[in-house]
Coordinates of C-alpha atoms in Angstrom, one line a residue:
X1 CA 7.3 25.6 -6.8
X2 CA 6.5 29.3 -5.7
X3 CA 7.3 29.5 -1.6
X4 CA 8.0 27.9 1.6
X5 CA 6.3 29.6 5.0
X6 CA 6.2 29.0 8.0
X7 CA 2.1 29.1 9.4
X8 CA 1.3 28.5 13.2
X9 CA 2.6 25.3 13.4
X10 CA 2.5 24.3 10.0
X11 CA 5.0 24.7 7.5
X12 CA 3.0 25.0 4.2
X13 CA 5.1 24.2 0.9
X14 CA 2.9 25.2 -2.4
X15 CA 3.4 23.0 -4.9
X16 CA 0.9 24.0 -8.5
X17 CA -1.8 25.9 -5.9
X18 CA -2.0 23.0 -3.7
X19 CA -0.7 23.2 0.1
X20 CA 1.4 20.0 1.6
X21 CA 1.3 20.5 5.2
X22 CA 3.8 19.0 7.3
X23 CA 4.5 18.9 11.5
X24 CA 6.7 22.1 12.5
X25 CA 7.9 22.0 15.7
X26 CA 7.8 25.6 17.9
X27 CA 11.5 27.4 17.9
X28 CA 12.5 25.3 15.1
X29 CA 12.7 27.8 12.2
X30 CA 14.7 30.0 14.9
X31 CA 17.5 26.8 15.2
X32 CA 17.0 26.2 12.2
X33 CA 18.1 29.4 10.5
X34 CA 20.7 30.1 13.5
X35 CA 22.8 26.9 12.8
X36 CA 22.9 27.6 9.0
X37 CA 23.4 31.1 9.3
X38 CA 27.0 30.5 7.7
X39 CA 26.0 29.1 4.6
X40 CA 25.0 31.6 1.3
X41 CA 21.8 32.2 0.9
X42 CA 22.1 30.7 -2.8
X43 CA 23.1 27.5 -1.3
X44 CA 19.7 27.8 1.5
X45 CA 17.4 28.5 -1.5
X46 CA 18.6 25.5 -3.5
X47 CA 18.5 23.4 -0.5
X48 CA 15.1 24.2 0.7
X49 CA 14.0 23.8 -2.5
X50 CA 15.1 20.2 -2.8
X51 CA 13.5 20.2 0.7
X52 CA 10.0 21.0 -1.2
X53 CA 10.4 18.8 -3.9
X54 CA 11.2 15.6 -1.4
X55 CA 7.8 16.6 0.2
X56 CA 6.1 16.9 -3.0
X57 CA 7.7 13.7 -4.5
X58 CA 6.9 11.4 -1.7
X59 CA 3.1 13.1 -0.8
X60 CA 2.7 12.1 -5.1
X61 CA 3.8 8.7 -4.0
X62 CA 1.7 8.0 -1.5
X63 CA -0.9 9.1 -2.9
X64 CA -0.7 6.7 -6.2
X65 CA 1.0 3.8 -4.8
X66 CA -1.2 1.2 -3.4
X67 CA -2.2 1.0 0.0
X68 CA -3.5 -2.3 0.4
X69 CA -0.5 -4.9 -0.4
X70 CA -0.4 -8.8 -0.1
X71 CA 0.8 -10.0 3.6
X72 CA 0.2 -13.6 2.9
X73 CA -2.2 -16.5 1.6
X74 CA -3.4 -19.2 4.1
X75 CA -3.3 -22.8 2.8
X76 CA -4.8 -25.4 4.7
X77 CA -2.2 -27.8 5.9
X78 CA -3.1 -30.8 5.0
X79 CA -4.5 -29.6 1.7
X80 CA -7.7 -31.4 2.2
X81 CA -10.2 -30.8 -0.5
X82 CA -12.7 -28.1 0.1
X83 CA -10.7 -26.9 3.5
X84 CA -11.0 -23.8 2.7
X85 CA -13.9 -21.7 1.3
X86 CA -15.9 -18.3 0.9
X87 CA -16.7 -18.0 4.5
X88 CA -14.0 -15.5 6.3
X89 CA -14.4 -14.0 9.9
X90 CA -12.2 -12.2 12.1
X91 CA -12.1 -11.6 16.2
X92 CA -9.5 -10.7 18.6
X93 CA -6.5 -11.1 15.8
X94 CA -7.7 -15.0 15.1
X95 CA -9.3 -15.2 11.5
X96 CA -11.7 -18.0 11.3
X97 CA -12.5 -19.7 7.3
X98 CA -15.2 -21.6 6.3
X99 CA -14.9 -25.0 4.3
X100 CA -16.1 -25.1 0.3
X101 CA -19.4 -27.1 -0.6
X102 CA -19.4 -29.6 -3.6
X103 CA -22.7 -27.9 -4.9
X104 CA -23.6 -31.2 -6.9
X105 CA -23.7 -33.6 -4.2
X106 CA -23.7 -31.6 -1.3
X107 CA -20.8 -32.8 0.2
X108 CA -17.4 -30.7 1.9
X109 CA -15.4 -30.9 4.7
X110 CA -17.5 -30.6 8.5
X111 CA -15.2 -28.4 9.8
X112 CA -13.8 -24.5 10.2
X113 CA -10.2 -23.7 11.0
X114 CA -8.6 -20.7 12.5
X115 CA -5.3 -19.2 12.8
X116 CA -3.7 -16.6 14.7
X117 CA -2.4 -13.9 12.6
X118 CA 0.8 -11.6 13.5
X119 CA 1.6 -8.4 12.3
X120 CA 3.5 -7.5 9.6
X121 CA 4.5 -8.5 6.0
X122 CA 5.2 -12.3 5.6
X123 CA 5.0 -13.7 9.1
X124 CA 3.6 -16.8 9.4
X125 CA 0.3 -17.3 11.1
X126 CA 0.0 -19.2 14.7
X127 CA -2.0 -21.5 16.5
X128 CA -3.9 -23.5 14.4
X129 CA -7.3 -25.3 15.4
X130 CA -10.1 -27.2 13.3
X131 CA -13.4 -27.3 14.9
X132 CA -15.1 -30.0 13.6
X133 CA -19.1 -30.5 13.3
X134 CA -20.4 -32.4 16.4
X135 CA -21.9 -35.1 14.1
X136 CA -19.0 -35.0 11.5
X137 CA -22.0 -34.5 9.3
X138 CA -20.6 -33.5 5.6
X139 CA -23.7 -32.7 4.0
X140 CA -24.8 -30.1 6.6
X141 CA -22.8 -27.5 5.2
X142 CA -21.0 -26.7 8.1
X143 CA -19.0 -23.3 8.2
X144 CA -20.8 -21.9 5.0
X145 CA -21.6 -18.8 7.2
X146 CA -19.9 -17.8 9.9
X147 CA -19.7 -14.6 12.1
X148 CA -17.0 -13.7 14.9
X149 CA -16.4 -10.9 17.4
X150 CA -15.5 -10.8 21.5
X151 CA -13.6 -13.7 21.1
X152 CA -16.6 -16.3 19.9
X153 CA -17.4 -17.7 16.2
X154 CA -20.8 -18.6 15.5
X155 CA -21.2 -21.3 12.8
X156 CA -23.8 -21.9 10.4
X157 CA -24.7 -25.2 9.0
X158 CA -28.1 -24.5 6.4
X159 CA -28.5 -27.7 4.9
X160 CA -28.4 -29.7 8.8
X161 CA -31.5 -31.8 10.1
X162 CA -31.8 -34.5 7.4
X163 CA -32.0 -37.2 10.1
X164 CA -33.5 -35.1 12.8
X165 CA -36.2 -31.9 11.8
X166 CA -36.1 -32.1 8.0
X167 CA -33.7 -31.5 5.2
X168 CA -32.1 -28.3 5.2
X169 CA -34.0 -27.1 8.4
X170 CA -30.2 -26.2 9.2
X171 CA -28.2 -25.7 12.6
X172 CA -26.1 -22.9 14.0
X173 CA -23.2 -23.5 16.9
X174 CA -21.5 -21.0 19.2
X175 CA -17.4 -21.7 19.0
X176 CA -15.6 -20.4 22.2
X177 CA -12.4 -21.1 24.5
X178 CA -13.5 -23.3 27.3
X179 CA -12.4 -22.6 30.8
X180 CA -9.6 -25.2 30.3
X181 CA -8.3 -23.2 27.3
X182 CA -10.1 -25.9 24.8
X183 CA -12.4 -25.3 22.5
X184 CA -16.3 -25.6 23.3
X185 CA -19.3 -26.3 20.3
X186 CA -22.8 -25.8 21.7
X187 CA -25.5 -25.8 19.5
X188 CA -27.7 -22.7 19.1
X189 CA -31.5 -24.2 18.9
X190 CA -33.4 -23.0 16.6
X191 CA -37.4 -22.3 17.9
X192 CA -39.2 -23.4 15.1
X193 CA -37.7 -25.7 13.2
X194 CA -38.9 -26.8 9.7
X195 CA -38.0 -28.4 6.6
X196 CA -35.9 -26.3 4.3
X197 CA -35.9 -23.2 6.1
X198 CA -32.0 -23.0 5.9
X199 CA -31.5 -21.7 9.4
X200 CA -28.3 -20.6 9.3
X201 CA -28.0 -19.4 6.0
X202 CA -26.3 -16.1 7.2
X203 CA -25.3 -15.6 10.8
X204 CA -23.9 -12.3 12.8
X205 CA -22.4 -11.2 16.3
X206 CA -21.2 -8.4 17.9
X207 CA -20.4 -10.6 20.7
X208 CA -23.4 -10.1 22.7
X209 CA -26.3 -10.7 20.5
X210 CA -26.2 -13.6 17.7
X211 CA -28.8 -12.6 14.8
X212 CA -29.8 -15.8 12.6
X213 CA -31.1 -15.6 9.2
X214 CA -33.9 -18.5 7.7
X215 CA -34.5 -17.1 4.3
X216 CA -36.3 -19.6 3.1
X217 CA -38.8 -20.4 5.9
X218 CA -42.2 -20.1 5.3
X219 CA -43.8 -16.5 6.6
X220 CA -46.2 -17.7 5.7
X221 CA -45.6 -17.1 1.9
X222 CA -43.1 -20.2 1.0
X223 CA -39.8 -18.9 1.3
X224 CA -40.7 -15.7 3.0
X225 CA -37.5 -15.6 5.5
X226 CA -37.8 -15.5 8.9
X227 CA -34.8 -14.0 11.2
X228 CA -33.7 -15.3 14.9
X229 CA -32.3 -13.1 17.9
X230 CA -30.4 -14.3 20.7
X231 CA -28.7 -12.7 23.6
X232 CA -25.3 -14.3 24.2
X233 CA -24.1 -14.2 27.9
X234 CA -20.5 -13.4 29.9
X235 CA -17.3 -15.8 29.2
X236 CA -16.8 -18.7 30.0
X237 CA -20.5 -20.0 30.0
X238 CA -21.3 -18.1 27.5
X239 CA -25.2 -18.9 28.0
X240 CA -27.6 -18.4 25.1
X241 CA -31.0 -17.1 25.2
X242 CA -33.6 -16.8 22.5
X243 CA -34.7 -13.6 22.6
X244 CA -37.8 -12.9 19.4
X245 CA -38.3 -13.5 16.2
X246 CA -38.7 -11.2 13.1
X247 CA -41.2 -11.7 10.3
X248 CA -40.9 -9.5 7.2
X249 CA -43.4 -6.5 7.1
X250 CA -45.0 -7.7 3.7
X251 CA -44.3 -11.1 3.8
X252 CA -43.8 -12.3 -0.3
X253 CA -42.6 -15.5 -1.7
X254 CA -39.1 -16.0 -2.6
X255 CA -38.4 -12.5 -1.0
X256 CA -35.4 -14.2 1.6
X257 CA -36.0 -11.8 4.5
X258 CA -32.9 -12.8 6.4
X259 CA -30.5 -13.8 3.7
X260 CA -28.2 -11.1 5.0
X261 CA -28.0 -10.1 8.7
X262 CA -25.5 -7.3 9.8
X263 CA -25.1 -6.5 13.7
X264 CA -24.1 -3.7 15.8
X265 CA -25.0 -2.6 19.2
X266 CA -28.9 -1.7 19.2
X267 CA -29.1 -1.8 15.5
X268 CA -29.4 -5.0 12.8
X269 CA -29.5 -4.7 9.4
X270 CA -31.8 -7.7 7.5
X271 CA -30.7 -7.9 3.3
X272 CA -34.6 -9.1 1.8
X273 CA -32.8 -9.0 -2.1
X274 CA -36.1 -10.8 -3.8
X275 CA -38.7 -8.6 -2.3
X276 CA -40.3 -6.5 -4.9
X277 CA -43.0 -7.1 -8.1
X278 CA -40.4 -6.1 -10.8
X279 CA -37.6 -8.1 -12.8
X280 CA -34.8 -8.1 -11.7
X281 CA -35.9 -7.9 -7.7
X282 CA -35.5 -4.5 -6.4
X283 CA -34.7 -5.8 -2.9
X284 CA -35.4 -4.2 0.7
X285 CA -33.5 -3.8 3.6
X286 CA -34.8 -3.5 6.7
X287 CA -33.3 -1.8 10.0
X288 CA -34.7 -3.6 13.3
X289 CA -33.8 -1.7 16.7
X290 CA -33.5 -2.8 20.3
X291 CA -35.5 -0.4 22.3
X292 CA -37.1 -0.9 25.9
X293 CA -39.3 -2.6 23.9
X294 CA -37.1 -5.4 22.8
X295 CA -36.1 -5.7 18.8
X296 CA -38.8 -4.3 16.5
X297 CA -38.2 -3.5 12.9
X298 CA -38.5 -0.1 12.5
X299 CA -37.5 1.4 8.8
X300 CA -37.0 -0.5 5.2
X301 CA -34.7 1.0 2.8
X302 CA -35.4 0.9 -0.5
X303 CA -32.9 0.6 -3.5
X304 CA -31.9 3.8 -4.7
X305 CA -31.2 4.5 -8.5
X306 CA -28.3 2.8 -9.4
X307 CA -28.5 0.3 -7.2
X308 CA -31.8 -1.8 -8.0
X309 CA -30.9 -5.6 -8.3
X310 CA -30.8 -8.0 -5.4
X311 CA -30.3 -5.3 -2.8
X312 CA -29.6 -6.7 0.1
X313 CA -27.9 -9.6 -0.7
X314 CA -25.0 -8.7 1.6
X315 CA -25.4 -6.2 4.8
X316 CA -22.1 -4.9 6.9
X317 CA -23.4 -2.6 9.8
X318 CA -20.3 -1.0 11.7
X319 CA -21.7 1.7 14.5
X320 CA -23.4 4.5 12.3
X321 CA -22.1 3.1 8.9
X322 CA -24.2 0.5 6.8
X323 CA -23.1 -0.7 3.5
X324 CA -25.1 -3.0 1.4
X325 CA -24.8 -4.4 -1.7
X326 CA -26.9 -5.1 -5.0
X327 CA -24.8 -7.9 -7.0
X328 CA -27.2 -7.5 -10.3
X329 CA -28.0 -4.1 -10.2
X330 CA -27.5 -1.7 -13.5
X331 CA -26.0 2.0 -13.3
X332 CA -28.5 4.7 -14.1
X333 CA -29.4 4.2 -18.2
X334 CA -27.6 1.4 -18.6
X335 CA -28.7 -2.2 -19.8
X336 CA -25.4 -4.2 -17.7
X337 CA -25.7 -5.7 -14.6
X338 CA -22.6 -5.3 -12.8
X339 CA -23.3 -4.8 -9.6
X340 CA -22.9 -1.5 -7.0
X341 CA -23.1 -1.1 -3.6
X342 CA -24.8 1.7 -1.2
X343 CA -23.4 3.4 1.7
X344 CA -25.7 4.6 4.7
X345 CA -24.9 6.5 7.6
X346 CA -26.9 6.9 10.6
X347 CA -28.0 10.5 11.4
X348 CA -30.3 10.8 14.7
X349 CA -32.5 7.2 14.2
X350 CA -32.4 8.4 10.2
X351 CA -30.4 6.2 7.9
X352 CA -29.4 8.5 5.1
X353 CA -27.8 7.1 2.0
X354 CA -24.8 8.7 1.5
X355 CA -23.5 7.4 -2.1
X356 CA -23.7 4.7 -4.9
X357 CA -20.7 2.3 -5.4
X358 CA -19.5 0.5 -8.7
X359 CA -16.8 -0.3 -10.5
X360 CA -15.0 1.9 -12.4
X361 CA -15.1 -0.4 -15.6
X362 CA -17.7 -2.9 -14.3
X363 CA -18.6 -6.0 -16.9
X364 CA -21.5 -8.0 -17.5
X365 CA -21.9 -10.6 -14.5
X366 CA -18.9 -9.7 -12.5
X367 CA -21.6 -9.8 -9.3
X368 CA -19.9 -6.4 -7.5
X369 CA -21.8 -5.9 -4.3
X370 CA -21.7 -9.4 -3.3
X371 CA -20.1 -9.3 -0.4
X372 CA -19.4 -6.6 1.4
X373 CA -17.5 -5.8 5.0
X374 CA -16.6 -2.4 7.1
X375 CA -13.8 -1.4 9.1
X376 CA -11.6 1.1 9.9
X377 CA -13.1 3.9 7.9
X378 CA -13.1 1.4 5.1
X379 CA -15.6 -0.7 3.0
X380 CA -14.2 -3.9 1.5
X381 CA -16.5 -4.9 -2.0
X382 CA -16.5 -8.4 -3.5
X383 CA -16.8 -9.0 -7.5
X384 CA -16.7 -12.4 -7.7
X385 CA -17.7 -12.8 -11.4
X386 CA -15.0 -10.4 -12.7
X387 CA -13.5 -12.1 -15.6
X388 CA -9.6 -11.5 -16.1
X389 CA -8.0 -9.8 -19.0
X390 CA -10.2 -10.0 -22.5
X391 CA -7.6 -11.1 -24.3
X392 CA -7.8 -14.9 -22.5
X393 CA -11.1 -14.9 -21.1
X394 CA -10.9 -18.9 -21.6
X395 CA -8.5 -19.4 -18.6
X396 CA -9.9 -16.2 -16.6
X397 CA -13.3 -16.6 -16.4
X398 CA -14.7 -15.4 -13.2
X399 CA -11.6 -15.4 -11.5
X400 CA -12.6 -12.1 -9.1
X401 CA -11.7 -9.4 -7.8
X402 CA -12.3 -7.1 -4.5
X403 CA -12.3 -3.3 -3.6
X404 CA -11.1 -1.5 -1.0
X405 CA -12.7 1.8 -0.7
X406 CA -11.8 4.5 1.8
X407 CA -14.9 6.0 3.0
X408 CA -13.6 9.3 4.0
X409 CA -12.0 10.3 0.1
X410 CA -13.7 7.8 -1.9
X411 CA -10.5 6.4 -3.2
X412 CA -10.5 3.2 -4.4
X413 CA -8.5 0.4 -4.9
X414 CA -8.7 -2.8 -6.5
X415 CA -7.0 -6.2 -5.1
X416 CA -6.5 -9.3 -7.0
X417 CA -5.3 -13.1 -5.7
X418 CA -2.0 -13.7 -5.6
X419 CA -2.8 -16.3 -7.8
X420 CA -5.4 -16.1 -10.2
X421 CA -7.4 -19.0 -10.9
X422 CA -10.4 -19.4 -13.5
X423 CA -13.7 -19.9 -11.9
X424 CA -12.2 -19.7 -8.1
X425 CA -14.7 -15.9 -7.3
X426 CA -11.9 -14.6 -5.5
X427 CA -14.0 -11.6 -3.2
X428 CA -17.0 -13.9 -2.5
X429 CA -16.2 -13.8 1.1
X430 CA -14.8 -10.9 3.1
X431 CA -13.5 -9.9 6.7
X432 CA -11.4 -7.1 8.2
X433 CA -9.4 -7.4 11.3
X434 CA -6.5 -6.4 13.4
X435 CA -3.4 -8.5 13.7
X436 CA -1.5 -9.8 17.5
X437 CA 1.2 -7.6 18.1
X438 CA 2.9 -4.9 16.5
X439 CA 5.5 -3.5 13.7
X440 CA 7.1 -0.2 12.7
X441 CA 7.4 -1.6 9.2
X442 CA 3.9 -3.8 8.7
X443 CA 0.5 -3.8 9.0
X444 CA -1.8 -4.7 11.9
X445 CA -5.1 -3.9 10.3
X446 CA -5.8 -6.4 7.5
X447 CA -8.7 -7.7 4.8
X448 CA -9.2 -11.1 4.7
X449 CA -10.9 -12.7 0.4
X450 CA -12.5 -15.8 0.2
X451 CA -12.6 -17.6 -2.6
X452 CA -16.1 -19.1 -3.6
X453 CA -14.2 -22.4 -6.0
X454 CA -15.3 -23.1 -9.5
X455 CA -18.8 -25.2 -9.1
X456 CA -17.6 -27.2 -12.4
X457 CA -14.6 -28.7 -11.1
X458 CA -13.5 -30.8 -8.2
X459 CA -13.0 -29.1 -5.2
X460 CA -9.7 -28.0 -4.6
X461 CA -8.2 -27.1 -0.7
X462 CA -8.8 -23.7 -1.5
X463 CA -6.9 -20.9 0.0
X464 CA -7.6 -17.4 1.8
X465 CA -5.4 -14.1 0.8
X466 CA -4.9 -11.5 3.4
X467 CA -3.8 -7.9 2.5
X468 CA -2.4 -5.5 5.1
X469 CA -3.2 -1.6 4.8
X470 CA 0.1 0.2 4.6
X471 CA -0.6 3.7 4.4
X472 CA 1.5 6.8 3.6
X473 CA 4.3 7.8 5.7
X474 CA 4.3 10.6 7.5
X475 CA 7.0 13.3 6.0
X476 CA 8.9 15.3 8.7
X477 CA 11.4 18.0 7.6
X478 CA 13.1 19.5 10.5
X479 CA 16.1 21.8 7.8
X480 CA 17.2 22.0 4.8
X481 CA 18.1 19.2 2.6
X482 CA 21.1 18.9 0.8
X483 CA 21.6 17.1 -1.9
X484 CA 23.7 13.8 0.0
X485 CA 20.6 13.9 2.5
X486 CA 18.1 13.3 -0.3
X487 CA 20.1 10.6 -2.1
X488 CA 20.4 8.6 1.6
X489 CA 16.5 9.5 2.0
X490 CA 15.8 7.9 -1.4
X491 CA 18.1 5.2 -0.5
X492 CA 16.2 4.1 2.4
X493 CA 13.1 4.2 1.2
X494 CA 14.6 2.0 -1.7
X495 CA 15.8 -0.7 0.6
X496 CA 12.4 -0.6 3.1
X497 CA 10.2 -0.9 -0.2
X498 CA 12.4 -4.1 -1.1
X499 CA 12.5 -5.2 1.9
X500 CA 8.8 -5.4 2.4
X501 CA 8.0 -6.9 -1.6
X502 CA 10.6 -9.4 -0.1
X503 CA 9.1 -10.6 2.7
X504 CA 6.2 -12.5 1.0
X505 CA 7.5 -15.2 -1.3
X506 CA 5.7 -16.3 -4.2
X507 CA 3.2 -18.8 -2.1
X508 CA 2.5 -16.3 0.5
X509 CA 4.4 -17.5 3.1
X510 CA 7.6 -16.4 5.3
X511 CA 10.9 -16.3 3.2
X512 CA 14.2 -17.2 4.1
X513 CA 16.5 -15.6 6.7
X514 CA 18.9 -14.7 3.9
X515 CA 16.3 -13.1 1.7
X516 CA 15.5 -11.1 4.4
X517 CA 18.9 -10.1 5.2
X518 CA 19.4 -9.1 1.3
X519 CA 16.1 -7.4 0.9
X520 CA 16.9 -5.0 3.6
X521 CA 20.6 -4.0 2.8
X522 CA 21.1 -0.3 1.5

């Protein structure tokens, strides 16, 4: 500790080279210094340096301690098999899941559900509704893409059209309040409509445009990918209108132009992750812009070293920032494909990558990159395939993982389920989002994880974990310390750390009134 000094209005306290700067109000020194003017300047010196070390002690801890914690886990109520899936979007504090899909027979539930979520640690969720498929069709795979923002949820459904335009020709509906406060489905037509195109395969909105991926139309190479526009009008008609269509550039075979679609404002982002000659894929992305013009494609980025494998298998676009992932991908020298992801940003109409993301201790087949979401200065990462600890990788197999990653100092995080299961790919589905109403204590901005299910077992109902970002405190010393002070400042923070581990239970939801009560005694 070497000095405390007062700056402008900052008072600086050095602690090992490294300033900690905290809000000093003007004239405060001056009262400061005038109403302790009695005490011994032994006593000031010992005080003020407790005052440092409190700063330095509680910067430390907010710096190491986690700032993404568990708020709670969403359970469909009933637990019907296969409620709740991958598929996770967010609008307007309502977080909308996608059911799971019985990949052997093609069967799961024909319906999405949404709650409200509230702010804060533990607090239940709110208005429930299920939205079921208009046909009640369980093979369509209803809900195994969705997309939300301004207040809508489009809906994908790939494997639709068996009894109408073809297997798998698939289906995409617009979700919205209704002028009598009811919920409205209208289907979203595709224009040309074939056998196993999988329209609907990935979906996105920003609330005026809908973008709809068909990766495996043929364009004309056989499973080329084609992708759909549409221009969504004003509440509560919320009229559709095809606008164009977008073919890939160099059309290949298996290439999936439009497995991943990413929307925002004049720019959509278009994931291609088998385009390339090599093994594995390379992948392309390509940037399509909406000029006077209309929509026309108008740069491909390629992978960049580090991140060759499937690129492009998940997009998240958020104003100037684009993030996309490579779920097979190998770091540079390296024979393990664990995944990475890139970051973009936009600089004039130049998308400029920025940096490489992996794992810090990535594994063989932990799929890191894919799925991938953007908000708030943050990028959320999906590793589905992470296996849990080696010591029991019998009952941990692929039970995931997810990082948050603050895009601003690089620090990342890792989240885990509240309760790991083998084979459930916990981080196969992300979705940020911002919570009704508001708390001094709790979060309002949260990440919603999806959990993809363990193809080898029955279907369970599946569950969704949301995590709230808590970040640091501010620290505001307005005087010296003394020693009784710090012991009621540790105190408090005590009883407010308790009292917010306290206020999830084990099964994510609300606890009792009396825990409560003694979590947040001093």
């Amino acid at each position: 500790m070497e000095a405390v000094a007062a700056h402008g209005k900052k008072r600086i306290c050095k602690e090992k080279g490294r300033p900690l700067l905290v809000p000093f109000r003007a004239g405060m020194r001056m009262r400061v210094m005038r109403n302790l003017s009695h005490i011994p300047a032994r006593v000031l010196a010992a005080c003020f340096t407790v005052s440092c070390a409190v700063i330095a002690l509680a910067a430390s801890a907010a710096n190491d301690a986690p700032r993404w914690r568990p708020v709670r886990t969403e359970i469909p109520v009933p637990p019907v098999s296969g409620a709740f899936g991958p598929a996770v979007a967010v609008t307007e504090g309502r977080l909308w899941i996608g059911p799971a899909r019985d990949t052997d027979v093609g069967d799961g539930p024909p319906q999405v559900t949404a709650f409200g979520i509230r702010a804060g640690f533990g607090l239940p969720s709110f208005d429930p509704v299920i939205v079921e498929h208009p046909a009640a069709a369980r093979n369509a795979g209803f809900g195994l893409a969705l997309a939300a923002a301004q207040g809508i949820c489009v809906v994908g459904s790939p494997h639709a059209g068996c009894r109408e335009r073809g297997c798998d020709s698939g289906q995409v509906h617009l979700v919205a309040h209704d002028h009598d406060g009811s919920w409205s489905v209208d289907e979203v037509t595709c224009p040309d409509a074939h056998p196993a195109s999988e329209f609907g395969a990935a979906v996105a909105t920003d609330g005026r445009t809908i973008v709809v991926g068909s990766p495996r139309a043929d364009s004309p190479d056989r499973d080329g990918g084609a992708v759909d526009i549409f221009e969504v009008g004003p509440a509560p008609a919320h009229v559709v209108t095809f606008v164009t269509r977008l073919r890939p550039p160099s059309p290949r075979a298996s290439a999936r132009f439009g497995a991943a679609v990413a929307v925002s404002a004049d720019w959509i982002a278009i994931g291609e992750p088998g385009a390339g000659e090599t093994y594995p894929r390379p992948g392309i992305v390509h940037l399509a812009h909406r000029s006077a013009d209309g929509w026309k494609i108008e740069s491909s980025l390629r992978a960049p070293a580090g991140a060759v494998g499937w690129f492009g298998t998940s997009v998240a676009l958020a104003g100037c920032e684009l993030l996309i992932g490579a779920p097979i991908a190998r770091a540079v020298g390296s024979t393990v494909s664990c995944g990475s992801a890139v970051h973009f940003s936009l600089k004039g109409d130049q998308w400029i990558p920025r940096r490489v993301i992996a794992a810090p201790s990535g594994s063989a087949g932990d799929a890191f990159g894919m799925a991938v979401a953007l908000g708030n200065g943050w990028a959320a990462i999906g590793a589905p395939g992470t296996d849990g600890p080696a010591n029991d990788r019998s009952n941990s197999e692929d039970i995931g993982a997810a990082w948050a990653v603050e895009l601003r100092s690089l620090a990342m995080e890792r989240l885990v389920a509240r309760t790991p299961r083998a084979g459930d790919g916990f981080g196969a589905g992300l979705a940020f989002g911002t919570a009704h109403g508001s708390t001094r204590t709790g979060p309002r901005c949260f990440l919603a994880i999806g959990h993809r299910q363990d193809p080898e077992r029955p279907l369970a109902a599946g569950s969704v974990d949301l995590f709230g970002y808590d970040g640091p405190m501010p620290v505001l010393v307005a005087g010296a310390v003394g020693p009784q002070s710090v012991g009621e400042q540790s105190r408090s923070a005590s009883s407010m750390a308790s009292a917010a581990e306290a206020s999830v239970t084990a099964d994510g939801t609300q606890p009792s009134e009396a825990a409560r009560s003694t979590a947040s005694r001093p």
